[in-house]
Short mmCIF file of C-alpha atoms in Angstrom, two decimals:
data_model
loop_
_atom_site.label_atom_id
_atom_site.label_comp_id
_atom_site.label_asym_id
_atom_site.label_seq_id
_atom_site.Cartn_x
_atom_site.Cartn_y
_atom_site.Cartn_z
CA MET A 1 -83.34 69.14 -224.44
CA SER A 2 -86.09 69.30 -227.03
CA VAL A 3 -86.24 66.34 -229.38
CA ALA A 4 -88.07 66.34 -232.70
CA SER A 5 -91.27 64.33 -232.55
CA ASP A 6 -90.33 62.50 -235.73
CA PHE A 7 -87.04 60.59 -235.66
CA SER A 8 -85.61 58.51 -238.45
CA PHE A 9 -83.85 55.16 -238.40
CA GLN A 10 -82.41 52.74 -240.93
CA VAL A 11 -83.69 49.29 -241.76
CA GLU A 12 -81.53 46.77 -243.59
CA PHE A 13 -83.16 44.12 -245.78
CA ALA A 14 -81.64 41.18 -247.59
CA VAL A 15 -83.45 40.97 -250.93
CA LEU A 16 -82.97 38.18 -253.47
CA MET A 17 -82.09 40.49 -256.37
CA LYS A 18 -80.70 38.61 -259.36
CA CYS A 19 -80.19 41.42 -261.86
CA ASP A 20 -80.38 45.16 -262.35
CA ALA A 21 -84.01 44.85 -263.43
CA CYS A 22 -84.82 43.77 -259.87
CA ARG A 23 -83.05 46.85 -258.52
CA VAL A 24 -84.97 49.17 -260.83
CA LYS A 25 -88.25 47.47 -259.97
CA ILE A 26 -87.63 48.00 -256.26
CA ILE A 27 -86.69 51.66 -256.70
CA ASN A 28 -89.81 52.37 -258.75
CA GLU A 29 -92.05 50.69 -256.17
CA LEU A 30 -90.47 52.37 -253.15
CA ASN A 31 -90.65 55.79 -254.78
CA ASN A 32 -94.44 55.50 -254.50
CA LEU A 33 -94.31 55.14 -250.71
CA PRO A 34 -94.43 58.09 -248.28
CA SER A 35 -91.43 58.89 -246.08
CA VAL A 36 -89.20 56.16 -247.48
CA GLN A 37 -85.62 57.06 -248.42
CA ILE A 38 -83.30 54.59 -250.15
CA ASP A 39 -79.83 54.85 -248.56
CA GLU A 40 -78.32 51.83 -250.32
CA ILE A 41 -79.39 49.23 -252.85
CA SER A 42 -76.91 46.63 -254.11
CA VAL A 43 -77.59 43.69 -256.40
CA ALA A 44 -74.12 42.23 -255.76
CA ASN A 45 -74.63 42.23 -251.97
CA GLN A 46 -78.40 41.59 -252.18
CA ARG A 47 -78.76 44.47 -249.72
CA LEU A 48 -81.37 47.19 -249.39
CA VAL A 49 -81.02 49.87 -246.71
CA LEU A 50 -83.90 52.28 -246.17
CA ARG A 51 -84.35 55.26 -243.89
CA LEU A 52 -87.79 55.31 -242.30
CA ASN A 53 -89.60 57.37 -239.68
CA GLU A 54 -92.83 57.11 -237.72
CA SER A 55 -94.80 58.31 -240.76
CA SER A 56 -93.37 55.62 -243.03
CA PRO A 57 -94.88 52.23 -243.78
CA SER A 58 -93.53 49.67 -241.33
CA ALA A 59 -90.61 47.39 -242.13
CA PHE A 60 -93.11 44.51 -242.17
CA GLU A 61 -95.31 46.29 -244.71
CA ILE A 62 -92.32 46.95 -246.96
CA GLN A 63 -91.18 43.34 -246.65
CA ASN A 64 -94.68 42.17 -247.56
CA LEU A 65 -94.78 44.53 -250.56
CA LEU A 66 -91.48 43.27 -251.94
CA GLU A 67 -92.45 39.63 -251.47
CA LYS A 68 -96.10 39.67 -252.48
CA LYS A 69 -96.12 42.30 -255.23
CA LEU A 70 -92.60 42.09 -256.64
CA ARG A 71 -92.09 38.37 -255.88
CA LEU A 72 -88.68 38.99 -254.32
CA ASN A 73 -87.74 37.02 -251.21
CA THR A 74 -87.00 39.57 -248.50
CA ILE A 75 -85.62 39.33 -244.96
CA ILE A 76 -85.31 42.08 -242.35
CA ARG A 77 -81.65 41.86 -241.29
CA GLY A 78 -81.18 44.81 -238.94
CA THR A 79 -82.81 47.95 -237.61
CA GLY A 80 -81.41 51.18 -236.21
CA ASP A 81 -77.89 52.05 -235.10
CA PHE A 82 -78.46 52.48 -231.34
CA ILE A 83 -80.44 49.56 -229.91
CA ALA A 84 -83.04 47.22 -231.37
CA ALA A 85 -85.05 44.32 -230.01
CA VAL A 86 -87.34 41.68 -231.45
CA GLY A 87 -89.92 39.19 -230.24
CA GLU A 88 -91.19 36.11 -232.08
CA ILE A 89 -94.78 35.81 -230.89
CA ARG A 90 -96.49 32.46 -230.40
CA GLY A 91 -99.99 31.69 -229.15
CA SER A 92 -100.83 29.96 -225.88
CA ALA A 93 -102.25 26.42 -225.81
CA ASN A 94 -105.76 27.79 -226.30
CA TYR A 95 -104.71 29.97 -229.26
CA PRO A 96 -102.26 27.81 -231.26
CA ASN A 97 -102.92 29.60 -234.56
CA VAL A 98 -101.69 32.97 -233.31
CA PHE A 99 -98.18 33.96 -234.43
CA GLY A 100 -96.29 37.09 -235.32
CA VAL A 101 -93.25 39.30 -234.90
CA ALA A 102 -92.69 42.54 -233.00
CA ARG A 103 -89.77 44.94 -233.30
CA PHE A 104 -88.48 47.79 -231.15
CA VAL A 105 -86.13 50.46 -232.53
CA GLN A 106 -84.81 52.98 -229.99
CA ASN A 107 -82.72 56.11 -230.39
CA GLU A 108 -80.34 57.75 -227.92
CA HIS A 109 -83.16 59.94 -226.53
CA LYS A 110 -85.12 56.91 -225.24
CA GLN A 111 -87.69 57.29 -227.97
CA CYS A 112 -88.78 53.98 -229.42
CA LEU A 113 -90.83 52.89 -232.40
CA PHE A 114 -92.78 49.70 -231.77
CA ASP A 115 -94.09 47.72 -234.72
CA ALA A 116 -95.92 44.39 -234.58
CA VAL A 117 -97.84 42.18 -236.99
CA ILE A 118 -99.73 39.27 -235.41
CA ASP A 119 -101.83 36.80 -237.37
CA GLY A 120 -104.38 34.19 -236.34
CA PHE A 121 -107.35 36.26 -235.19
CA LYS A 122 -109.78 35.18 -237.91
CA ASP A 123 -112.16 33.68 -235.34
CA SER A 124 -112.32 36.86 -233.25
CA SER A 125 -115.66 38.62 -233.10
CA SER A 126 -115.93 42.15 -234.46
CA SER A 127 -116.15 43.47 -230.89
CA SER A 128 -113.01 41.69 -229.64
CA SER A 129 -110.11 43.88 -228.58
CA TYR A 130 -106.68 43.23 -227.14
CA ASN A 131 -103.96 44.83 -225.06
CA VAL A 132 -100.24 44.75 -225.80
CA GLY A 133 -97.68 45.17 -223.05
CA ILE A 134 -94.37 44.15 -221.52
CA HIS A 135 -94.58 41.67 -218.63
CA GLU A 136 -92.23 40.91 -215.74
CA TYR A 137 -90.73 37.62 -216.84
CA GLY A 138 -89.62 35.86 -220.00
CA ASP A 139 -90.85 32.50 -218.72
CA LEU A 140 -93.16 30.99 -221.36
CA SER A 141 -93.27 27.54 -219.76
CA ASP A 142 -96.94 27.60 -218.72
CA THR A 143 -99.37 26.54 -221.43
CA ASP A 144 -101.63 29.46 -220.45
CA LEU A 145 -98.60 31.81 -220.23
CA LYS A 146 -99.45 32.94 -216.69
CA SER A 147 -95.76 32.42 -215.88
CA ILE A 148 -94.89 35.76 -217.49
CA GLY A 149 -96.17 37.65 -214.45
CA SER A 150 -97.83 41.05 -214.35
CA GLU A 151 -97.71 43.77 -216.97
CA VAL A 152 -95.02 46.34 -216.17
CA PHE A 153 -95.29 48.55 -219.26
CA ASN A 154 -98.38 49.08 -221.39
CA ILE A 155 -97.84 49.64 -225.11
CA ALA A 156 -101.36 49.65 -226.57
CA THR A 157 -104.91 49.06 -225.40
CA ASN A 158 -108.16 48.10 -227.12
CA VAL A 159 -106.51 47.07 -230.39
CA GLN A 160 -108.91 45.35 -232.78
CA PRO A 161 -107.91 42.86 -235.49
CA ILE A 162 -108.41 43.73 -239.15
CA ASP A 163 -109.06 40.73 -241.40
CA GLY A 164 -107.73 38.40 -238.74
CA GLN A 165 -104.53 40.38 -238.21
CA LEU A 166 -103.49 42.55 -235.27
CA LEU A 167 -101.40 45.51 -236.41
CA VAL A 168 -99.72 47.76 -233.86
CA LYS A 169 -97.42 50.65 -234.71
CA LYS A 170 -96.67 53.15 -231.99
CA LYS A 171 -94.07 55.62 -230.83
CA ILE A 172 -93.13 55.12 -227.17
CA GLU A 173 -91.48 57.85 -225.09
CA ASN A 174 -89.09 57.40 -222.16
CA ILE A 175 -88.32 53.72 -222.44
CA ASP A 176 -84.97 51.95 -222.20
CA ILE A 177 -85.33 48.78 -224.25
CA ALA A 178 -82.01 47.48 -222.90
CA THR A 179 -83.71 46.99 -219.51
CA LYS A 180 -86.55 45.00 -221.11
CA ILE A 181 -84.37 42.35 -222.75
CA GLY A 182 -85.34 38.97 -221.31
CA GLN A 183 -88.79 40.11 -220.24
CA SER A 184 -91.85 39.20 -222.31
CA LEU A 185 -94.14 40.94 -224.73
CA ALA A 186 -97.72 39.74 -224.40
CA ILE A 187 -101.06 40.11 -226.13
CA SER A 188 -103.96 39.79 -223.71
CA SER A 189 -107.69 39.73 -224.24
CA ASN A 190 -110.05 42.38 -222.91
CA ASN A 191 -112.50 39.66 -221.89
CA VAL A 192 -113.49 39.09 -218.27
CA ASN A 193 -110.68 36.59 -217.69
CA GLY A 194 -108.00 38.71 -219.32
CA ASP A 195 -106.55 35.67 -221.08
CA ILE A 196 -102.98 35.85 -222.33
CA ILE A 197 -103.42 35.10 -226.03
CA ALA A 198 -99.78 35.05 -227.07
CA ALA A 199 -96.33 36.10 -225.91
CA SER A 200 -92.66 36.22 -226.79
CA VAL A 201 -89.36 36.76 -225.03
CA ILE A 202 -87.89 40.16 -225.90
CA ALA A 203 -84.43 39.60 -227.38
CA ARG A 204 -81.73 41.95 -228.56
CA ALA A 205 -81.81 42.29 -232.35
CA SER A 206 -79.15 43.04 -234.93
CA LYS A 207 -78.46 46.64 -235.80
CA ILE A 208 -77.68 47.91 -239.29
CA LEU A 209 -74.81 45.99 -240.96
CA ASN A 210 -74.42 43.84 -237.83
CA ASN A 211 -75.75 40.63 -239.37
CA THR A 212 -73.83 39.40 -242.40
CA LYS A 213 -74.43 35.64 -242.19
CA LYS A 214 -75.72 33.92 -245.31
CA VAL A 215 -75.91 30.37 -243.94
CA CYS A 216 -77.70 29.32 -240.74
CA ALA A 217 -75.23 27.63 -238.37
CA CYS A 218 -78.03 25.48 -236.89
CA SER A 219 -79.57 24.02 -240.05
CA GLY A 220 -76.90 24.60 -242.67
CA LYS A 221 -79.52 26.21 -244.91
CA THR A 222 -79.01 29.50 -246.71
CA LEU A 223 -81.04 32.42 -245.43
CA TRP A 224 -83.28 32.10 -248.51
CA GLU A 225 -83.95 28.41 -247.78
CA GLU A 226 -84.76 29.34 -244.18
CA ARG A 227 -87.16 32.02 -245.42
CA GLU A 228 -88.94 29.53 -247.70
CA THR A 229 -89.27 27.08 -244.79
CA GLU A 230 -90.74 29.78 -242.55
CA ASN A 231 -93.20 30.89 -245.24
CA ARG A 232 -94.43 27.32 -245.77
CA LYS A 233 -95.20 26.99 -242.05
CA HIS A 234 -97.86 29.69 -242.34
CA LEU A 235 -99.52 28.74 -245.61
#
């Protein structure tokens, strides 16, 4: 069966909208972006649902736009309606300043959009490049992350940081993300030693309208308080 090369998916954001002026401001800003369709925007529910495709800005870029330009706290709450996964990336002992998030959104045809934003590469030389791939194990116990085993699926090679940030956005064919849950996503250096710079365990993520919580059960904080805490960590 032939499948269109460009597939769409929904992304749900929680946005701290306090009035209709916030809603209008968001609509005006998003109308300037390519391949972004607003499926729902609600001030009462503080919900924004967009339809994106591989030509659209990433969910991370849209989140950054709403927070940095419009000054509206924004959280990605769910992606896609088939299967989604996420990895919270942390650096190894030798690269403690590296951190980021990666997301996978897959459709029923085993097509997947991978999107990652990883910070902490300000000290990298202009010639440094990195590989991104899925490794055998989700064991992050070793300080050098060698416990994750060998790479079993390559996502990207020779990726270079821009202004200290590694940005990867790629469509992947013929992958079943459900079989990768519990394995690890790793960023490795192209140097002689092939150091593992950072890694995360790949975890199943919420789909659209699957995550309605407003208070964290662990901390008792609202999702906005949790967002503020997370932002302060990376100042």
